[in-house]
PDB file of C-alpha atoms in Angstrom:
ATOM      1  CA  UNK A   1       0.000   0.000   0.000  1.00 96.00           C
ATOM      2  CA  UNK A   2       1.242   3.581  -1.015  1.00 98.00           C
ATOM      3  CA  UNK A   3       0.350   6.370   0.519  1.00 98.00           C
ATOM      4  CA  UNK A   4       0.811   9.953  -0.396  1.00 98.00           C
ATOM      5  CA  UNK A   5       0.761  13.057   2.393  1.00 98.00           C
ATOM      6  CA  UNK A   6       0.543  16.566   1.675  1.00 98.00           C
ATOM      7  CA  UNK A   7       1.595  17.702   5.103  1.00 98.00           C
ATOM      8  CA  UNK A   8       4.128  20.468   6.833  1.00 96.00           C
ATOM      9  CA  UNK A   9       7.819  20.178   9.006  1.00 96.00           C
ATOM     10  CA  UNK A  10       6.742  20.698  12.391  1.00 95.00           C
ATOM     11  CA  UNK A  11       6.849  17.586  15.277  1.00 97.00           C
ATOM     12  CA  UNK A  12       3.163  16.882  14.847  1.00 97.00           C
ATOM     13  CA  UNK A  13       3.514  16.806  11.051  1.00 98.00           C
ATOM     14  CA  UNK A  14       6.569  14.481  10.633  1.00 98.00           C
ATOM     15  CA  UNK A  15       4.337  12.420  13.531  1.00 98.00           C
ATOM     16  CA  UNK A  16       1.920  11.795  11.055  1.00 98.00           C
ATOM     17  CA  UNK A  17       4.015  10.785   8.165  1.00 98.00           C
ATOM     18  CA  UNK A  18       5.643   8.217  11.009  1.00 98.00           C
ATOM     19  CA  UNK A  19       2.073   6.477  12.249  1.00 98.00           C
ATOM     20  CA  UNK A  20       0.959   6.712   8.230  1.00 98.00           C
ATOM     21  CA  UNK A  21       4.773   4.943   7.621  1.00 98.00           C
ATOM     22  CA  UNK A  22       3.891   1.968   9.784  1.00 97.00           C
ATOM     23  CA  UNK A  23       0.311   0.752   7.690  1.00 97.00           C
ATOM     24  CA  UNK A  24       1.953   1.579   4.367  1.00 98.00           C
ATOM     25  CA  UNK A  25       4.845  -0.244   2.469  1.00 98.00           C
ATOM     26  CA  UNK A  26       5.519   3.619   1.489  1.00 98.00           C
ATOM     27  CA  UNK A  27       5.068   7.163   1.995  1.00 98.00           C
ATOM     28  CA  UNK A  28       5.766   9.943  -0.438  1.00 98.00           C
ATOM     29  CA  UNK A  29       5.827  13.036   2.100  1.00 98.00           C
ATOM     30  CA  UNK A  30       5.287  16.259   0.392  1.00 98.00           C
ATOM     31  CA  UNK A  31       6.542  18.790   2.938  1.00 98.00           C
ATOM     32  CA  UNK A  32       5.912  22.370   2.885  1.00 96.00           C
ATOM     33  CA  UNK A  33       8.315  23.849   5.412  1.00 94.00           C
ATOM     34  CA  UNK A  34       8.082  26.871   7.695  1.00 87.00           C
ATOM     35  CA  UNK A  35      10.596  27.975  10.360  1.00 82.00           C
ATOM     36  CA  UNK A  36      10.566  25.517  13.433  1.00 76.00           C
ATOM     37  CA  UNK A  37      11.043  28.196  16.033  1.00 75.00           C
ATOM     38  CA  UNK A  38       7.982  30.301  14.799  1.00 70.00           C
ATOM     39  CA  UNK A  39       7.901  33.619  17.021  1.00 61.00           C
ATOM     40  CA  UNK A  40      11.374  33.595  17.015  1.00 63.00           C
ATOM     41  CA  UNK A  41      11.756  33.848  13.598  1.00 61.00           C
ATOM     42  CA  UNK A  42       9.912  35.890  11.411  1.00 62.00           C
ATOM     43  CA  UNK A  43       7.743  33.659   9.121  1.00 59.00           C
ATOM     44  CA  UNK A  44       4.449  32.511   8.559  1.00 64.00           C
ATOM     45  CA  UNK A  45       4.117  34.120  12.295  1.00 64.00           C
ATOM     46  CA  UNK A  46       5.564  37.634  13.046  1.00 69.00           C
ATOM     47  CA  UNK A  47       7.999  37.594  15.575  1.00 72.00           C
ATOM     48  CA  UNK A  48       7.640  39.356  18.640  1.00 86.00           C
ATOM     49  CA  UNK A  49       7.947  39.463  22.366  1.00 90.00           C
ATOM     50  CA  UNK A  50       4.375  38.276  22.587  1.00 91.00           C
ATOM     51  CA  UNK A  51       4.640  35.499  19.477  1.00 91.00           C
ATOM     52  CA  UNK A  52       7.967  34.013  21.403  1.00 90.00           C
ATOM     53  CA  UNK A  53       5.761  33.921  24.515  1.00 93.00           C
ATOM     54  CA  UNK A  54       3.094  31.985  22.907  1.00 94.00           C
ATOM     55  CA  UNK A  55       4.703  29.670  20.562  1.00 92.00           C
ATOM     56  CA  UNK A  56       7.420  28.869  23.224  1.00 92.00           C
ATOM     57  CA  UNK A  57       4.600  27.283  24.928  1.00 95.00           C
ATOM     58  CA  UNK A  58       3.428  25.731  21.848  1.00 95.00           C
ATOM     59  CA  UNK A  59       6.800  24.293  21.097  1.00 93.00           C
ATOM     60  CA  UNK A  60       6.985  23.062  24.747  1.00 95.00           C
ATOM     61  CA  UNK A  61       3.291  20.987  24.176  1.00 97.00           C
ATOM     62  CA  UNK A  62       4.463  19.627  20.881  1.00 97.00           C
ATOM     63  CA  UNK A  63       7.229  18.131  22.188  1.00 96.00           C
ATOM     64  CA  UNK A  64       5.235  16.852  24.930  1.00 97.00           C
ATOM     65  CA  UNK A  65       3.144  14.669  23.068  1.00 97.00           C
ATOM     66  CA  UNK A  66       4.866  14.458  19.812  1.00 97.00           C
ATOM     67  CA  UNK A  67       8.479  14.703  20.882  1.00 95.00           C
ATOM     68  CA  UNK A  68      11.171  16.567  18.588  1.00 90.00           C
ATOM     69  CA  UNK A  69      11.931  16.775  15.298  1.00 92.00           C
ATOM     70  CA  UNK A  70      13.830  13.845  13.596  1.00 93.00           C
ATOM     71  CA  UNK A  71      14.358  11.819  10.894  1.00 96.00           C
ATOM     72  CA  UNK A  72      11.801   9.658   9.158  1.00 97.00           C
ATOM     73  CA  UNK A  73      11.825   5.875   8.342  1.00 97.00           C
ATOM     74  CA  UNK A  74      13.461   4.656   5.688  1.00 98.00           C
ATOM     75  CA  UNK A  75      10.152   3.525   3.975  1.00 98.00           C
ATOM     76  CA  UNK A  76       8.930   7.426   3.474  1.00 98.00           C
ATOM     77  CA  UNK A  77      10.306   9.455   0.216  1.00 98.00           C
ATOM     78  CA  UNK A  78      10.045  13.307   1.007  1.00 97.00           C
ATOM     79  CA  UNK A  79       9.673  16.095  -1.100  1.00 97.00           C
ATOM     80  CA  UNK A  80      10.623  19.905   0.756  1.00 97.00           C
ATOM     81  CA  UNK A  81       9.492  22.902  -0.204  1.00 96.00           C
ATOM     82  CA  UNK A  82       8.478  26.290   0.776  1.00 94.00           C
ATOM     83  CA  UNK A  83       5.317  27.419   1.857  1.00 92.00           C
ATOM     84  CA  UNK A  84       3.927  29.024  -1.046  1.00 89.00           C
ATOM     85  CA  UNK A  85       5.397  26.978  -3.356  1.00 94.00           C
ATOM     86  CA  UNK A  86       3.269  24.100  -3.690  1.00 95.00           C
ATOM     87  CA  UNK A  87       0.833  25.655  -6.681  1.00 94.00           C
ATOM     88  CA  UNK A  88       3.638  26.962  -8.624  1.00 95.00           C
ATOM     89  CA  UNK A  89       4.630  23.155  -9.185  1.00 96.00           C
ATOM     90  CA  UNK A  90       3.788  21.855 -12.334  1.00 95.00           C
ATOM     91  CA  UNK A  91       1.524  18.503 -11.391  1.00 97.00           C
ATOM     92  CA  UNK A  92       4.355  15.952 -13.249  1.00 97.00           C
ATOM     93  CA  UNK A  93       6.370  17.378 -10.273  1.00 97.00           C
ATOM     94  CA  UNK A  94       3.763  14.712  -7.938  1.00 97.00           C
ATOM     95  CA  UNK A  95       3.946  12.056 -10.615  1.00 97.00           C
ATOM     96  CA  UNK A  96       4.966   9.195  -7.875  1.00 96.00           C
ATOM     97  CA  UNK A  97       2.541   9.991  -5.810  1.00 98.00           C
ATOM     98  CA  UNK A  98      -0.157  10.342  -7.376  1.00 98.00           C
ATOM     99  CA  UNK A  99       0.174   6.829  -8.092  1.00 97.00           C
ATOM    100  CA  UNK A 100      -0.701   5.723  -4.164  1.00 98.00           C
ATOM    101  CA  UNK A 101      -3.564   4.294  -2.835  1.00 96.00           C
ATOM    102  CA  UNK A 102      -4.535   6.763  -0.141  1.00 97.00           C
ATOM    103  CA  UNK A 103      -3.925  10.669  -0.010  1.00 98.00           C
ATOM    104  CA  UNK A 104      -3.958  12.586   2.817  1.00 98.00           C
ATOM    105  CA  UNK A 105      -4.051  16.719   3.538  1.00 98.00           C
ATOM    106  CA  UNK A 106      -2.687  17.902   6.981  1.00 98.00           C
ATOM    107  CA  UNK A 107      -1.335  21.506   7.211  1.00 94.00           C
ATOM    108  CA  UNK A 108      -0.943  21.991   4.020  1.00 94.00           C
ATOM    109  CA  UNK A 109      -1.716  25.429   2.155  1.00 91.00           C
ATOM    110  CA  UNK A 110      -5.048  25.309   0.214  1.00 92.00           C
ATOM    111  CA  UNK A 111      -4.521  22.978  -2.397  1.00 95.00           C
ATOM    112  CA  UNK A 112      -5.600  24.671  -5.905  1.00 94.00           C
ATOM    113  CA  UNK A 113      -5.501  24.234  -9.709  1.00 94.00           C
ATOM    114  CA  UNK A 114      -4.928  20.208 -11.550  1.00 96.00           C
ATOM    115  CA  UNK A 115      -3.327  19.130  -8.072  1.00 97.00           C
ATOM    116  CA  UNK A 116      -6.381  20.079  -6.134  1.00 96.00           C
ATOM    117  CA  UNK A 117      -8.740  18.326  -9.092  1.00 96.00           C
ATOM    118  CA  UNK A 118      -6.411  15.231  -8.573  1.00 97.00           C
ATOM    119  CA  UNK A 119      -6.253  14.827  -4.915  1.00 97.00           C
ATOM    120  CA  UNK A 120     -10.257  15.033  -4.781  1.00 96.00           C
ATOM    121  CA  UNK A 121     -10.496  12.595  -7.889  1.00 96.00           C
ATOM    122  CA  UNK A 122      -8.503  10.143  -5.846  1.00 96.00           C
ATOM    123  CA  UNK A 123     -10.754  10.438  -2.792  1.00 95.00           C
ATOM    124  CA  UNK A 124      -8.252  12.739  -0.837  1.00 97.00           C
ATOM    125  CA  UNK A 125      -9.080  13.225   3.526  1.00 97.00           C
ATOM    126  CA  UNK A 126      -8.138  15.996   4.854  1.00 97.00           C
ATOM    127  CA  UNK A 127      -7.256  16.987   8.573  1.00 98.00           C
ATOM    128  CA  UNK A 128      -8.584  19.679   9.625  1.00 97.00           C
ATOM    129  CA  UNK A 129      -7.758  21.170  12.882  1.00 97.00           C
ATOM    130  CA  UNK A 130     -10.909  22.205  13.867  1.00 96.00           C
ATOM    131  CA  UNK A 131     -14.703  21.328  14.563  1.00 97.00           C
ATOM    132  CA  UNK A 132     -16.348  21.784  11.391  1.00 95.00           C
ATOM    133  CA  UNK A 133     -18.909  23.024  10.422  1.00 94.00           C
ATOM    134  CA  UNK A 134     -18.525  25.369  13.774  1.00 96.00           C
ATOM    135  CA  UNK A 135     -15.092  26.332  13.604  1.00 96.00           C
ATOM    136  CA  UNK A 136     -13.600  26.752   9.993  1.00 94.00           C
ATOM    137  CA  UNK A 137     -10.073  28.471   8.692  1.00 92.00           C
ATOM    138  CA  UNK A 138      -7.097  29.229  10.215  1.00 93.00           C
ATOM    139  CA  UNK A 139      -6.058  28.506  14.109  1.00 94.00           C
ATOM    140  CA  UNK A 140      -9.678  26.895  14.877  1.00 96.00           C
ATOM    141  CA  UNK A 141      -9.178  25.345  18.177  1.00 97.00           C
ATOM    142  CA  UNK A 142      -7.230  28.211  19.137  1.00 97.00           C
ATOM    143  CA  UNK A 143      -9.939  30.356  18.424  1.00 97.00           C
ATOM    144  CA  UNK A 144     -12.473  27.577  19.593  1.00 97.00           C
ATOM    145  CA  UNK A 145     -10.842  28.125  23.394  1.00 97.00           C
ATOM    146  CA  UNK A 146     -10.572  32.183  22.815  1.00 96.00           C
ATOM    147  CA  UNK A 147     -14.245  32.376  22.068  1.00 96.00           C
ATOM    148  CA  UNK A 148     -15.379  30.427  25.015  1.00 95.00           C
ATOM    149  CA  UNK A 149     -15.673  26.681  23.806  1.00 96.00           C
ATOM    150  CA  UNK A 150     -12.828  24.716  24.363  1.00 96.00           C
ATOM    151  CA  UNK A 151     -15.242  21.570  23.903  1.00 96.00           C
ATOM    152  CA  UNK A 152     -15.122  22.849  20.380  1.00 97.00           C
ATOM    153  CA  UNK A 153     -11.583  21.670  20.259  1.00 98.00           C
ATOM    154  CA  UNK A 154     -10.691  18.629  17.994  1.00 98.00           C
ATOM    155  CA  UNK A 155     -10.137  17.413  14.513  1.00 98.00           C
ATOM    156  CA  UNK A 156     -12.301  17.156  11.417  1.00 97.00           C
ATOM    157  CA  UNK A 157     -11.990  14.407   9.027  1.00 97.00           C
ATOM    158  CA  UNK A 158     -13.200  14.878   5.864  1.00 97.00           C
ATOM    159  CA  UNK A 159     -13.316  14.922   2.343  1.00 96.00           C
ATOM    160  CA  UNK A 160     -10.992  17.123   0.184  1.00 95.00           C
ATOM    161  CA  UNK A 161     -13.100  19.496  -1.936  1.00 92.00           C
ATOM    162  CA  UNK A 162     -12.338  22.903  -3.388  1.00 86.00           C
ATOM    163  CA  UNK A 163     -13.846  25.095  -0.823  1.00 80.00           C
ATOM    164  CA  UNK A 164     -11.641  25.440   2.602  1.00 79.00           C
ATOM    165  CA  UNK A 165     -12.766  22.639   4.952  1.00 80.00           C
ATOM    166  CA  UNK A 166     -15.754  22.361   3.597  1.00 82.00           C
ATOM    167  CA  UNK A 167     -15.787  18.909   2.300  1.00 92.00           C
ATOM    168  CA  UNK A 168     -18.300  15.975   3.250  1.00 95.00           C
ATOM    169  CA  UNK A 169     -17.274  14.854   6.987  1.00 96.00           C
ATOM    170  CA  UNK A 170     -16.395  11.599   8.059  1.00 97.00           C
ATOM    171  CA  UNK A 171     -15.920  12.001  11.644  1.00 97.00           C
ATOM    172  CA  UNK A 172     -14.764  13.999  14.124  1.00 97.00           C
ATOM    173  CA  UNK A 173     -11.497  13.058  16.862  1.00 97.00           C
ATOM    174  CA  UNK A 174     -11.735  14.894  20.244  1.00 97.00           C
ATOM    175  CA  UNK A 175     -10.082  14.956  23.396  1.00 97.00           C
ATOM    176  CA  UNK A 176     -10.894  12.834  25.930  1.00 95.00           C
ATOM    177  CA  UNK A 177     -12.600  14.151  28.561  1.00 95.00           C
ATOM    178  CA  UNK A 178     -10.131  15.156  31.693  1.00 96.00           C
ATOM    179  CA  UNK A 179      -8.106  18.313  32.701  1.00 97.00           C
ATOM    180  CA  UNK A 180      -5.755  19.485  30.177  1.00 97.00           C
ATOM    181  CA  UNK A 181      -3.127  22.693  29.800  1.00 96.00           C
ATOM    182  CA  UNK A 182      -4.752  24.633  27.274  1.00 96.00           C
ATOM    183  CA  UNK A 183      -1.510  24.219  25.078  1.00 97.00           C
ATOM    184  CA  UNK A 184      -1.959  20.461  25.675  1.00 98.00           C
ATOM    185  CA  UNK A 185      -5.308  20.100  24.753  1.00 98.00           C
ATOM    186  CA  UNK A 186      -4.670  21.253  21.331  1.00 96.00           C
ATOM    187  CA  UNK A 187      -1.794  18.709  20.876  1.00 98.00           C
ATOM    188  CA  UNK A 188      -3.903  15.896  22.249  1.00 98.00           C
ATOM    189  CA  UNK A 189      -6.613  16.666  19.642  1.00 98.00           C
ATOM    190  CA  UNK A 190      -3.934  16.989  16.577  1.00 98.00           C
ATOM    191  CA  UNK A 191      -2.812  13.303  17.909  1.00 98.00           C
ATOM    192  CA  UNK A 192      -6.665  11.711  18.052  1.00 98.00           C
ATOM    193  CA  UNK A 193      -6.747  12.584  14.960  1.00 98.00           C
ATOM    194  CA  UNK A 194      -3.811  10.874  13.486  1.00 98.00           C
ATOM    195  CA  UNK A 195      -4.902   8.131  15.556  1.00 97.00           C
ATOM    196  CA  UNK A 196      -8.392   8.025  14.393  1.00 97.00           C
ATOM    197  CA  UNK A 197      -7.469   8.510  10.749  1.00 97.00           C
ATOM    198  CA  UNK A 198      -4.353   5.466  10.842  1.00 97.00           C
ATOM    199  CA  UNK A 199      -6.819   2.961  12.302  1.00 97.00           C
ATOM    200  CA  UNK A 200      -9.353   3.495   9.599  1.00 96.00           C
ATOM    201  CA  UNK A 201      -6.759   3.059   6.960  1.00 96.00           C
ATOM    202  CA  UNK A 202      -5.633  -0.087   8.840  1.00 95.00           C
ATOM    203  CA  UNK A 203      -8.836  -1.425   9.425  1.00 94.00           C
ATOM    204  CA  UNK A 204      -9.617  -1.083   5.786  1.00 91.00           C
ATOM    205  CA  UNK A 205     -12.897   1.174   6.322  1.00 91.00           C
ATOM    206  CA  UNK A 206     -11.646   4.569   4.839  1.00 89.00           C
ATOM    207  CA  UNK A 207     -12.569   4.229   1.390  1.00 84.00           C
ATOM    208  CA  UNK A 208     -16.340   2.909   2.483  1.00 89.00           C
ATOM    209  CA  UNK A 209     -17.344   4.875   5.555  1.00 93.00           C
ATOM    210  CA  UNK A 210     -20.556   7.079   5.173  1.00 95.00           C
ATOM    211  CA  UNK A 211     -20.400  10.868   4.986  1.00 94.00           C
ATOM    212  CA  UNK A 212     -22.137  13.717   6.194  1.00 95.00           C
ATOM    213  CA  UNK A 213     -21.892  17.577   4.442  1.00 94.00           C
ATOM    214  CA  UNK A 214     -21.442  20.302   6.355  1.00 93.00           C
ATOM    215  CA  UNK A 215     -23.892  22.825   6.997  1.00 93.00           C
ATOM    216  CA  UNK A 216     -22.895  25.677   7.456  1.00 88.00           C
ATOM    217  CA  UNK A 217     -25.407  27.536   8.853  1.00 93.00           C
ATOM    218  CA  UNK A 218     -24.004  26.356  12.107  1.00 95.00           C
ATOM    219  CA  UNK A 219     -20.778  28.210  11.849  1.00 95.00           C
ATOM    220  CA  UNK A 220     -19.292  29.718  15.042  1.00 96.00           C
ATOM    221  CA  UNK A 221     -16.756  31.619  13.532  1.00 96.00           C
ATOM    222  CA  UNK A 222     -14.416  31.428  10.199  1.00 95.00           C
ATOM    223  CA  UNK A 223     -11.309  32.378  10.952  1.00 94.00           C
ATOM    224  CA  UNK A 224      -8.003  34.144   9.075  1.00 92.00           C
ATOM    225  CA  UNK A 225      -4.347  33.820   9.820  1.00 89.00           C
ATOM    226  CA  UNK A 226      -4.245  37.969   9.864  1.00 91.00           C
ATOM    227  CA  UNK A 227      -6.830  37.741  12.960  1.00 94.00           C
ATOM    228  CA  UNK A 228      -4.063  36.206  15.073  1.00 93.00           C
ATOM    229  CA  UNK A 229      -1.943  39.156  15.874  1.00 94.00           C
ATOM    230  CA  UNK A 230       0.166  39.735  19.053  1.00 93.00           C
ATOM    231  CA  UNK A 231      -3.072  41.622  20.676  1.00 95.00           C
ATOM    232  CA  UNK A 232      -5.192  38.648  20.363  1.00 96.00           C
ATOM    233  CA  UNK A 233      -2.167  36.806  21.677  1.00 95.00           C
ATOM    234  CA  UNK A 234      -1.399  38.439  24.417  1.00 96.00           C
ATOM    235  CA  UNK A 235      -4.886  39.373  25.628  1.00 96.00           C
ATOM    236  CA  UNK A 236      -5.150  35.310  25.415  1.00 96.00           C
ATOM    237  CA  UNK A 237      -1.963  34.510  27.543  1.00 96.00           C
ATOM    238  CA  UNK A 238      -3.426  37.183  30.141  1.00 96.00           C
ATOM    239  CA  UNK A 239      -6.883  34.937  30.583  1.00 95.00           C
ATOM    240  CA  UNK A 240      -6.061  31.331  29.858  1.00 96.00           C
ATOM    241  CA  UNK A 241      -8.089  28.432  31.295  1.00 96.00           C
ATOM    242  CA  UNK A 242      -6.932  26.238  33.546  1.00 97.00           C
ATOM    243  CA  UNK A 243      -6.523  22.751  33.172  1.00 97.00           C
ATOM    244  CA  UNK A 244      -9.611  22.394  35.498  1.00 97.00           C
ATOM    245  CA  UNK A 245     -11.904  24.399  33.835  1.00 96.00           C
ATOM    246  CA  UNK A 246     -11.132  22.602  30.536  1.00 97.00           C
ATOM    247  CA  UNK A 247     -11.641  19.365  31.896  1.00 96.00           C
ATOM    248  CA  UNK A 248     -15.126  20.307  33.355  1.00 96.00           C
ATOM    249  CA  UNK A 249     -15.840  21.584  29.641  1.00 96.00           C
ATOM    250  CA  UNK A 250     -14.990  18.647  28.264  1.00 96.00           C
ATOM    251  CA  UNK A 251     -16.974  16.501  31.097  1.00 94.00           C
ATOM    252  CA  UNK A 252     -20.237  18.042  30.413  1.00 91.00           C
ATOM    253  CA  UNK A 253     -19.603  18.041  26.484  1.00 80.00           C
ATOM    254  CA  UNK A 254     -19.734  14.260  26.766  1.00 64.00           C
TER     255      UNK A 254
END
């Protein structure tokens, strides 16, 4: 079984390309890469004294439950390039993997053009870090926590399509229910999602499960990357949760 992943560089990124490594005889691993220390350095996230702040804590969750980055197993091919980059590619540049079996979206930019049509002819999931159809965009379960539901916070997976995660669902990955660090509970929801996603490849029900669209009418809030700026941040850091009042959240959400 081949499998192709349209993924980023970060801990819980190359995480994913490891579980997918272990049900497939390969992986082609297209990886679109952003700095590693993001507050630090200026990138997709400005750097600042507030940014440092919050993505130091970030960093420090990540590597709780995803450890640090490192290198892959041997059975994964990679491809690196810049964010940005990815629809400038002409589509032969994918020719490998578009030959797999399975192809999966997670942190990826918004797939456009003959890749896009592709990926969705092939039956493409994406991961979508967020509770769709009530939290769409960029930074959902950041902005699911901000806004007052952190038992908003979890994974979609669903169809690719050519609207932002707005594809057909297949299910949803959550937390379990129990105190968390806010950071944490983030992390804990990008990893039930890899885990939910690998076992339905494994167990052979990806292709066949049922789906459900999205409506939309139900939307809390669609968010952009510009929204997250080091106000938002900081007025965040200043009022954050603690891991008690997440957990009784998640308690009564069950």
């Amino acid at each position: 079984m081949r499998i192709a992943v349209f993924t980023s560089n970060q801990p819980r990124h190359l995480a994913l390309i490891r579980d997918l490594s272990e049900v497939a005889d390969e992986v082609f691993a297209v990886q679109e890469c952003n700095t590693v220390f993001p507050g630090h350095i200026d990138d997709f996230f400005p750097k600042s004294s507030v940014m440092q702040d919050y993505f130091a804590r970030v960093m420090a969750a990540e590597a709780r439950i995803f450890g640090k980055i490192e290198f892959l197993p041997a059975n994964v091919r990679t491809l690196s390039i810049k964010t940005g980059d990815l629809n400038l590619l002409g589509i032969e540049t994918f020719t490998d993997a578009l030959q797999s079996d399975f192809f999966v979206v997670f942190g990826a930019s918004f797939i456009k053009g003959q890749l896009a049509e592709r990926l969705i002819a092939g039956g493409a999931i994406n991961i979508h870090m967020g509770v769709s159809p009530y939290f769409r965009g960029s930074s959902c379960n950041f902005w699911a926590v901000h806004d007052g539901h952190a038992g908003l916070v979890g994974a979609t997976i669903h169809k690719l399509s050519k609207g932002l995660d707005s594809g057909p669902m297949l299910f949803h990955a959550l937390p379990a229910a129990r105190p968390y660090d806010p950071f944490d509970l983030g992390m804990v929801a990008v990893s039930a999602a890899h885990k939910g996603l690998v076992s339905t490849i494994r167990r052979g029900e990806l292709l066949t499960m049922p789906t459900l669209e999205q409506d939309k009418t139900r939307q809390i809030r669609y968010s952009r990357a510009d929204a997250f700026t080091d106000e938002v941040a900081g007025r965040y850091l200043e009022n954050l949760p603690t891991p008690e009042q997440i957990g009784a959240v998640l308690t009564s959400r069950d």
